[in-house]
XYZ file of C-alpha atoms in Angstrom:
135
model
C 43.847 192.554 147.941
C 44.196 189.532 145.797
C 40.732 189.196 143.172
C 40.755 193.146 143.206
C 41.801 194.344 139.939
C 42.049 197.963 139.642
C 41.627 198.453 135.941
C 41.820 202.189 136.003
C 40.088 202.456 132.710
C 36.407 202.062 133.743
C 36.138 204.666 136.585
C 34.314 207.744 135.013
C 36.289 210.516 136.414
C 38.643 210.500 139.608
C 36.436 210.799 142.316
C 35.067 207.633 141.367
C 38.421 206.097 141.668
C 39.309 207.787 144.849
C 36.320 206.528 146.373
C 37.481 202.991 144.696
C 41.228 203.040 146.209
C 39.335 204.261 149.367
C 37.738 201.415 149.099
C 40.297 199.157 149.132
C 41.936 200.223 151.868
C 39.948 200.365 154.139
C 39.555 196.595 154.063
C 42.818 196.141 154.312
C 42.553 198.387 157.710
C 40.126 196.205 159.340
C 41.514 193.060 157.858
C 44.699 194.429 160.014
C 42.630 195.709 162.810
C 41.194 191.631 163.188
C 44.804 190.314 163.250
C 45.904 192.792 165.737
C 42.538 191.990 167.872
C 44.316 188.438 167.676
C 47.573 189.012 168.249
C 46.591 191.645 171.350
C 44.782 188.184 173.131
C 47.846 185.848 172.954
C 49.825 188.564 174.132
C 47.433 189.307 177.201
C 47.441 185.937 177.674
C 51.518 185.722 177.863
C 51.579 188.595 179.337
C 49.047 187.113 182.255
C 50.225 183.706 182.497
C 53.737 183.332 182.024
C 54.941 186.349 184.074
C 52.125 187.080 186.394
C 55.123 187.191 189.308
C 57.022 190.694 187.420
C 55.395 193.678 187.789
C 56.905 195.276 184.314
C 54.877 192.433 182.155
C 52.228 193.173 184.419
C 51.747 197.093 184.228
C 52.564 196.318 180.015
C 49.781 193.594 179.603
C 47.281 196.771 181.613
C 48.802 199.365 178.483
C 47.568 195.880 176.058
C 44.274 195.217 177.720
C 43.417 199.175 177.420
C 45.429 198.420 173.848
C 42.553 196.074 173.285
C 39.533 198.030 174.298
C 40.706 201.131 171.916
C 41.713 198.186 169.199
C 37.784 197.511 169.890
C 36.662 200.863 169.008
C 38.216 201.629 166.122
C 37.210 198.824 164.292
C 33.550 199.158 165.099
C 33.517 202.325 164.018
C 35.397 201.636 160.587
C 32.900 198.840 160.285
C 30.378 201.507 160.651
C 32.051 203.989 157.884
C 32.394 200.885 155.714
C 28.923 200.555 155.964
C 27.631 204.154 155.164
C 30.219 204.230 152.278
C 27.850 202.396 150.838
C 25.703 205.487 149.819
C 28.639 206.921 147.687
C 27.088 206.276 144.439
C 24.324 208.400 145.522
C 26.860 211.435 145.558
C 25.958 213.967 142.451
C 27.682 216.589 143.462
C 31.797 217.384 144.628
C 30.793 218.565 148.192
C 29.368 214.942 148.738
C 32.322 213.325 147.181
C 34.715 215.635 149.106
C 32.753 214.827 152.501
C 33.352 211.566 152.038
C 37.053 211.960 150.731
C 37.571 213.976 154.031
C 35.773 211.495 156.181
C 38.451 209.018 155.161
C 41.032 211.016 156.095
C 39.618 211.423 159.760
C 39.906 207.900 160.238
C 43.046 207.431 158.082
C 44.852 209.329 160.995
C 42.978 207.857 163.215
C 43.910 204.546 162.108
C 47.595 205.517 161.798
C 47.539 206.339 165.011
C 45.986 203.786 166.874
C 48.701 201.245 164.617
C 52.342 203.858 166.354
C 51.335 203.420 169.585
C 50.446 199.685 168.985
C 53.792 199.132 167.665
C 55.469 201.136 170.299
C 53.622 199.465 173.124
C 54.633 195.937 171.159
C 58.603 196.915 170.857
C 58.096 197.835 174.616
C 56.974 194.460 175.464
C 59.837 192.874 173.442
C 62.690 194.859 175.681
C 61.371 194.005 178.335
C 60.836 190.404 177.236
C 65.006 190.459 175.946
C 65.676 191.657 179.081
C 64.249 189.278 180.831
C 65.635 186.426 178.965
C 69.102 187.740 178.905
C 69.102 188.914 182.255
């Protein structure tokens, strides 16, 4: 996050600092999902165009298409969540702050789960690619 210095002393409370860090993390997630969107498009194109005769690549291509839909759904949810975070400054009690923190943790788990599944799918794709080039 270039240009977004994190001066720990400018925050009045630990809760404000947590909200700032969570906001920065959310921006990084969204940027990463935009990159994954581009990457998925290219991988799907490779599966469809270059390996249209190989059933194993057709199968994995369909999995990537499903992952593309999931990526868009998570991206949409995170963008909506990002817009809702604009009211954090209106929180005037710990209950409100904790609701935002719990919500962030829920989105973090969803994001990490999505990434892990995506990485596993890419690993499967690269293994198939390696096998098709070697054998």
